[in-house]
Coordinates of C-alpha atoms in Angstrom, one line a residue:
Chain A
X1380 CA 0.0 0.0 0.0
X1381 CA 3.0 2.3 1.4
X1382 CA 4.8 1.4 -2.4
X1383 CA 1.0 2.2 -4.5
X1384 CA 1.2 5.8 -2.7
X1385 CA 4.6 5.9 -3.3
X1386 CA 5.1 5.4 -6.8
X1387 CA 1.6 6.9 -7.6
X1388 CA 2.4 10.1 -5.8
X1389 CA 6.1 9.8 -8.3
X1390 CA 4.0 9.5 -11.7
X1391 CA 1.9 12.3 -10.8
X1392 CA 5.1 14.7 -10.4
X1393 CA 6.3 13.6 -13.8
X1394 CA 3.6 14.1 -15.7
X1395 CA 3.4 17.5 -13.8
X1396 CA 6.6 18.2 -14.8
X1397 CA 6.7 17.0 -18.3
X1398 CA 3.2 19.1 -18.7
X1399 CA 4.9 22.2 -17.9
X1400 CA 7.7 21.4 -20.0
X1401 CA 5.4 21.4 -23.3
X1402 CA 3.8 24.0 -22.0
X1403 CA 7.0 25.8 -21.9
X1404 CA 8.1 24.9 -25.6
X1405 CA 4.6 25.5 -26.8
X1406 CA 5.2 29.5 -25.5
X1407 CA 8.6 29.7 -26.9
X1408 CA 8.1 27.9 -29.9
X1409 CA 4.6 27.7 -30.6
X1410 CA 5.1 26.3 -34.2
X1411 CA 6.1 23.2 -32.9
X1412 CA 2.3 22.7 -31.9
X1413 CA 0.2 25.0 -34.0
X1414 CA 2.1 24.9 -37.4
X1415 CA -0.3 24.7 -40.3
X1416 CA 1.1 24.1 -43.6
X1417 CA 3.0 26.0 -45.5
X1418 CA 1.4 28.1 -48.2
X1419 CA 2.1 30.3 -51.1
X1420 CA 2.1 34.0 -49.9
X1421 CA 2.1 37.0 -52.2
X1422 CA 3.8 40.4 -50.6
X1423 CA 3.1 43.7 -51.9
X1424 CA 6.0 45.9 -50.5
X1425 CA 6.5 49.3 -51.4
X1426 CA 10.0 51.2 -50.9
X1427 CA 9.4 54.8 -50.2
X1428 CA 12.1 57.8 -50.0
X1429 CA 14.8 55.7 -51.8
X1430 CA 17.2 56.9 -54.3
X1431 CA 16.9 56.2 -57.4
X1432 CA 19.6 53.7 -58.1
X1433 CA 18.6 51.6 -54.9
X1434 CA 15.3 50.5 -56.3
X1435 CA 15.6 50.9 -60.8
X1436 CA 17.0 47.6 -61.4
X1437 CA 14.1 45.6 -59.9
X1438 CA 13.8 42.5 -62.2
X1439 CA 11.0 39.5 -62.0
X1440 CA 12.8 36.7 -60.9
X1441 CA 15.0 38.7 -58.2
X1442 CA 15.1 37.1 -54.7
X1443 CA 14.9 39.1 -51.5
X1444 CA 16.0 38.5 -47.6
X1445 CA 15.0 40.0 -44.7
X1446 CA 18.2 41.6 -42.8
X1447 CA 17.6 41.0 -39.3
X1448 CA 17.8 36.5 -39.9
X1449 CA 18.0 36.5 -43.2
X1450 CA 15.1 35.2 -43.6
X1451 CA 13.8 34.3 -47.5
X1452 CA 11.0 36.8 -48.2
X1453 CA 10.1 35.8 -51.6
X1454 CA 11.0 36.1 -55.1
X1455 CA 9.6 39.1 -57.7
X1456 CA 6.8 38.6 -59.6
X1457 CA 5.6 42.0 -60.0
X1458 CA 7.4 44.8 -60.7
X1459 CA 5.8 48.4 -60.1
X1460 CA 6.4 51.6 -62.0
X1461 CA 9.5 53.4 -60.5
X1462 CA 7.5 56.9 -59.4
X1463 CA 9.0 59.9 -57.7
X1464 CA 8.2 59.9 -53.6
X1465 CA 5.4 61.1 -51.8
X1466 CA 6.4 63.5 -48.5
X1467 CA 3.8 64.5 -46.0
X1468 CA 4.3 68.2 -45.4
X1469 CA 2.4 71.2 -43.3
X1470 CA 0.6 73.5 -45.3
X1471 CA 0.0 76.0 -43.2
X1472 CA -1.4 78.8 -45.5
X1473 CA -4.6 76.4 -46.2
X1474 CA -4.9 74.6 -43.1
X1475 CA -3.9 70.8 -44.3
X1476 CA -1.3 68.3 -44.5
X1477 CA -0.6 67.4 -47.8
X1478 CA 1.4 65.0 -50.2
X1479 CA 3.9 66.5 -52.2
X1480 CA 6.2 64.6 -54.7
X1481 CA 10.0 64.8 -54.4
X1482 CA 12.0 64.8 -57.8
X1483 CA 14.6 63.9 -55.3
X1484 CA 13.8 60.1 -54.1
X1485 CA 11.7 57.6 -55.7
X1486 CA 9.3 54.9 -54.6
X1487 CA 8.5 51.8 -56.3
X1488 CA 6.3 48.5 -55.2
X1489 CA 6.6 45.5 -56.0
X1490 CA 4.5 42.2 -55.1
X1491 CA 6.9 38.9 -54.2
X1492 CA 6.2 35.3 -54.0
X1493 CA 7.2 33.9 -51.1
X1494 CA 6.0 30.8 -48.7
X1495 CA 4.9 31.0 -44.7
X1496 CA 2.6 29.8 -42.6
X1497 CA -0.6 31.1 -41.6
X1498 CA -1.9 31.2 -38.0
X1499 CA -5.3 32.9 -37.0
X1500 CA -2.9 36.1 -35.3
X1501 CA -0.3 36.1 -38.0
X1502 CA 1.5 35.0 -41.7
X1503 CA 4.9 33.9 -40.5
X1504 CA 7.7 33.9 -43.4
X1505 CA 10.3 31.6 -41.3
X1506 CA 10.3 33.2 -37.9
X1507 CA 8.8 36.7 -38.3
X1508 CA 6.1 37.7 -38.3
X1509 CA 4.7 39.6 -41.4
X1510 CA 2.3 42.5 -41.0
X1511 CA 0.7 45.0 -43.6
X1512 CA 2.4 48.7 -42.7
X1513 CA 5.5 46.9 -40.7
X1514 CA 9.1 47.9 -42.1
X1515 CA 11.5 45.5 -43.5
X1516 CA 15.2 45.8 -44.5
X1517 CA 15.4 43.9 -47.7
X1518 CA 18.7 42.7 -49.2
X1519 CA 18.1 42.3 -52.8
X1520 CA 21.4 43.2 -55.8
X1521 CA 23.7 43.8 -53.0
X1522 CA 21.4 46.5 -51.6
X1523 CA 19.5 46.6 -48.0
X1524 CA 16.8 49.0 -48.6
X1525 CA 13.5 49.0 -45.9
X1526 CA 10.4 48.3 -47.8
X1527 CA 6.9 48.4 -46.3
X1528 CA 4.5 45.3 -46.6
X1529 CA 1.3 47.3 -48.5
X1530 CA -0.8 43.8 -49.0
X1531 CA -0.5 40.0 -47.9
X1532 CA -2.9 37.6 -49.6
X1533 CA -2.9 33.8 -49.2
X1534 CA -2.7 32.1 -51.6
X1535 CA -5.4 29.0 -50.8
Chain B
X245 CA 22.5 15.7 7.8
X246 CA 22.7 13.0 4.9
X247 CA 23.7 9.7 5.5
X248 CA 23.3 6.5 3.3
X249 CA 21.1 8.9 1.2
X250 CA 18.6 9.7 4.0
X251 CA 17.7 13.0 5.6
X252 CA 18.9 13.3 9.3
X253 CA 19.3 9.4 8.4
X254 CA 15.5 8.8 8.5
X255 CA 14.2 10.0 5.5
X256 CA 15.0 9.1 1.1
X257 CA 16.5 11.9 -0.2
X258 CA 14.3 11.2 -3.7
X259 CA 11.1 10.8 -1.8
X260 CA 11.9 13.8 -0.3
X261 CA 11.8 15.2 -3.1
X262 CA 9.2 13.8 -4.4
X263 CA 7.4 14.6 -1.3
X264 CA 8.2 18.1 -1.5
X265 CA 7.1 18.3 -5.6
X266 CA 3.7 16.9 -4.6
X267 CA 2.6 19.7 -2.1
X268 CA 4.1 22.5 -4.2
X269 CA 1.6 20.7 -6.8
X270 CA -1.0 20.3 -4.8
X271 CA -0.8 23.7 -3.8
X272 CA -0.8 25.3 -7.0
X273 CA -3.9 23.5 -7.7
X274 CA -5.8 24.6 -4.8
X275 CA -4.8 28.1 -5.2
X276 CA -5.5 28.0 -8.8
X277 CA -9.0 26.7 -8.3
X278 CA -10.1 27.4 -4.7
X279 CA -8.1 30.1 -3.1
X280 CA -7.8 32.6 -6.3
X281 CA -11.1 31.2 -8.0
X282 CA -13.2 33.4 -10.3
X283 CA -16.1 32.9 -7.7
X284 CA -16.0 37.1 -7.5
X285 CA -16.2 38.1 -11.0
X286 CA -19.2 37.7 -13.1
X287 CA -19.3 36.6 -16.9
X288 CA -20.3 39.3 -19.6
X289 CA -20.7 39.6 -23.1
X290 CA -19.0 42.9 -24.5
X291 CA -18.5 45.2 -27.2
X292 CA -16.1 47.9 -27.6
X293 CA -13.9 49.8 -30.3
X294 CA -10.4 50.4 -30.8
X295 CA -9.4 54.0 -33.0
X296 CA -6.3 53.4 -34.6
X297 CA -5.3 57.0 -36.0
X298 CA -3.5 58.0 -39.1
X299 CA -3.3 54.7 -41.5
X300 CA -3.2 54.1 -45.1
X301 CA -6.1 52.3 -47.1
X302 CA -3.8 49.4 -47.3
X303 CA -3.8 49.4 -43.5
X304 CA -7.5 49.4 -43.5
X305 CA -8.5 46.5 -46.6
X306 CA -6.3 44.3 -44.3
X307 CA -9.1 44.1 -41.7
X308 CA -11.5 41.7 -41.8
X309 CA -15.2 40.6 -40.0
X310 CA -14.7 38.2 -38.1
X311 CA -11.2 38.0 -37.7
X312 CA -9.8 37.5 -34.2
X313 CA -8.1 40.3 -32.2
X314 CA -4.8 39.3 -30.2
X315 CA -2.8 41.7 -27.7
X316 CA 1.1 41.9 -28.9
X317 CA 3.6 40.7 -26.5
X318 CA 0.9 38.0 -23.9
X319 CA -1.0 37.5 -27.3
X320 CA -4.0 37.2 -25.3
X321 CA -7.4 36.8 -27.7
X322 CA -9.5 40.0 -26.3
X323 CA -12.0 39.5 -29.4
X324 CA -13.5 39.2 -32.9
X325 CA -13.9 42.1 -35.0
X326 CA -17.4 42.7 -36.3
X327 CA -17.3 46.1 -38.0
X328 CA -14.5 48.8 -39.7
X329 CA -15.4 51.9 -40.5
X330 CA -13.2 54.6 -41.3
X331 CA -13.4 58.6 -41.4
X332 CA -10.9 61.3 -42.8
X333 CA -7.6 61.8 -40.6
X334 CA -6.5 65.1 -38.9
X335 CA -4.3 66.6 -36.8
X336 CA -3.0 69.7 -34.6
X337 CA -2.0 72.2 -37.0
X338 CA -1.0 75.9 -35.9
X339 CA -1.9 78.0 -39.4
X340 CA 0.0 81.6 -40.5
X341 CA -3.0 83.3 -38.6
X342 CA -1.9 82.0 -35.2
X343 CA -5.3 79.7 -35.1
X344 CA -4.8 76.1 -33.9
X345 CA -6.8 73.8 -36.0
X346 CA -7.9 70.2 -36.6
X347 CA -6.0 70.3 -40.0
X348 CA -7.0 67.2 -42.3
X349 CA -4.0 64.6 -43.4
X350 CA -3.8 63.4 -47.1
X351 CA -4.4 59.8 -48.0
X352 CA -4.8 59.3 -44.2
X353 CA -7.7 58.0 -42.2
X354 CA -8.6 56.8 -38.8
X355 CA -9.9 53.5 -38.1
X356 CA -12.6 52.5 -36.1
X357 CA -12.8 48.5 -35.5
X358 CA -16.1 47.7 -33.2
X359 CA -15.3 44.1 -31.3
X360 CA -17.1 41.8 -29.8
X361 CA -15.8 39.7 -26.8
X362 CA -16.3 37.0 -23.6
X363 CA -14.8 38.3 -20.8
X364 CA -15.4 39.3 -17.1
X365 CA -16.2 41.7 -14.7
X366 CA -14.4 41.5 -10.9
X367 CA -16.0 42.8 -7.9
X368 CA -14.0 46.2 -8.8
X369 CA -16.1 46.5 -12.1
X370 CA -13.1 45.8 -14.1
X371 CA -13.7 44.3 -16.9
X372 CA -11.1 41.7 -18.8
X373 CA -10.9 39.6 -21.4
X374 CA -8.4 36.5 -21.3
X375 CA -6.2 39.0 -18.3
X376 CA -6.4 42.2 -20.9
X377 CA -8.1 45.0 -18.8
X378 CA -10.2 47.1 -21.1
X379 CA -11.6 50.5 -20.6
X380 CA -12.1 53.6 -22.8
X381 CA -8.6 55.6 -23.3
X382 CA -6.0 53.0 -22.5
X383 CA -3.9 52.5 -25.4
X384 CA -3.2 48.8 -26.8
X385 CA -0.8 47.1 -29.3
X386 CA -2.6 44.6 -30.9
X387 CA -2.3 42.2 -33.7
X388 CA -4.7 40.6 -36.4
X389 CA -3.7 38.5 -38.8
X390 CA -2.7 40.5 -41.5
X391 CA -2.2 44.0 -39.3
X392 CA -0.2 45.1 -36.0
X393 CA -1.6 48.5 -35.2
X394 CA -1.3 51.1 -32.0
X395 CA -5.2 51.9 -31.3
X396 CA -7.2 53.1 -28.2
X397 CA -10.0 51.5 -26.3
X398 CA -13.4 53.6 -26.2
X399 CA -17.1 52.9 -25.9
X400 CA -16.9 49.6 -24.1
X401 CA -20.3 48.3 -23.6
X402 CA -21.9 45.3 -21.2
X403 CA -24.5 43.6 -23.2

């Protein structure tokens, strides 16, 4: 009887602690549990402000990491026309902020091709997590320029 | 104090051990479910909006109905989005004249998602919804699928 309690009172603290251990990995690395298949993702990213010879030789077919893990965002399957940059700016004789074009910088967008997985709270291309209006240093021809994701759209 | 693997040479190290494991256990239970229960705080049904200010139409086509809400960093699910509306942005603006005006913003609106949530009420009257506190004004980073935005709480409302 003294050995039942004994060992029961032993398999209850390891499955207690082996409980809180996947608990612990599903927190850190949720993927491990909720990952859903990998899908087909297309990425509209727009560069804003950039000079001109950062963002004109944009060809379909180009390939394009994230900085920060260097991360595969996707390859180009769109190319958008290369248009000078939009600036917010005060106008304070009428009252408004308005847009104004720079013949300075240039902004272009283009939609990739890339592959992530989908979770009800976010698109995940390898371990970050990819939001419309977040900022992204992309290395593409031997540049790092920050593009901003516009649209994301599954592709089912 | 140990000798032959026993406690003052009268107890097993390991079931010791053991021992100790099981009451910590036992303790977070009872707290968990009898000490720190949710006998005080009543169950509701709520809506309430969060205004995100200053975004771009792409910001706003990547909301959708029915699409959950989570709170960056404890990604805690504090609701389902059931409406977006939008309106023209402004701002602050002090013109030549020395007026101070609501000036609008170009290409820029401000977002309005209405959201619908379980959460509950504690005997303070704060509501929550999965540990997220909500009441009108506090700020809140939050994340949908497609969007991670910086929006306020107002008109929360107890069905």
């Amino acid at each position: 009887m003294k050995k039942t309690v004994k060992y029961l009172i032993e398999a209850i603290v390891i499955i207690a602690v082996l409980a809180v251990a996947l608990y612990g990995l599903s927190v850190i690395k949720p993927a491990l549990f909720g990952a859903k298949d990998y899908k087909d993702i297309e990425i509209t990213v727009e560069f804003q402000q950039v000079k001109k010879e950062f963002i004109e030789n944009i060809n379909i077919g180009d390939k394009m990491l994230e900085n920060t893990q260097s991360t595969y965002f996707g390859e180009v399957i769109e190319v958008g026309e290369l248009l000078p940059s939009i600036f917010l700016v005060s106008d304070y004789e009428n009252g408004k902020y308005i847009e104004v074009e720079s013949s300075e910088y240039y902004r272009r967008r283009v939609v990739l091709k890339g592959n992530g997985r989908v979770f009800d709270n976010a698109i995940k291309l390898g371990e970050i997590s990819v939001k419309v209006g977040g900022k992204y240093g992309l290395i593409f021809n031997g540049n790092l320029v920050d593009g901003t994701v516009m649209k994301l759209q599954v592709i089912e | 104090m140990i000798k032959n693997g026993k406690l003052f040479g009268k107890i097993n190290v390991f079931d010791f051990i053991v021992i100790f494991l099981a009451i910590v256990l036992a303790f977070g239970i009872f707290s968990k479910f009898v000490i720190f229960s949710d006998n005080e705080k009543q169950k509701i049904d709520l809506t309430y909006e969060i205004l995100v200010k200053s975004v771009r139409q792409e910001t706003i086509d990547a909301f959708e109905i029915g699409q959950g809400v989570y709170e960056k960093g404890s990604n805690y699910y504090i609701g389902e989005i059931t409406s977006v509306k939008s309106e023209k942005a402004t701002d602050l603006m002090e013109t030549l004249d020395g007026k101070v005006i609501e000036a609008p913003i170009d290409n820029r609106f401000n977002v309005i998602i209405s959201v619908e949530a379980k959460g509950i009420k504690d005997q303070n009257g704060l509501v929550s919804v999965n540990k997220c506190k909500i009441f009108d004004g506090k700020d809140i980073n939050f994340d949908t699928q497609k969007n991670r935005c910086y929006g306020t709480f107002r008109n929360m409302q107890i069905k």
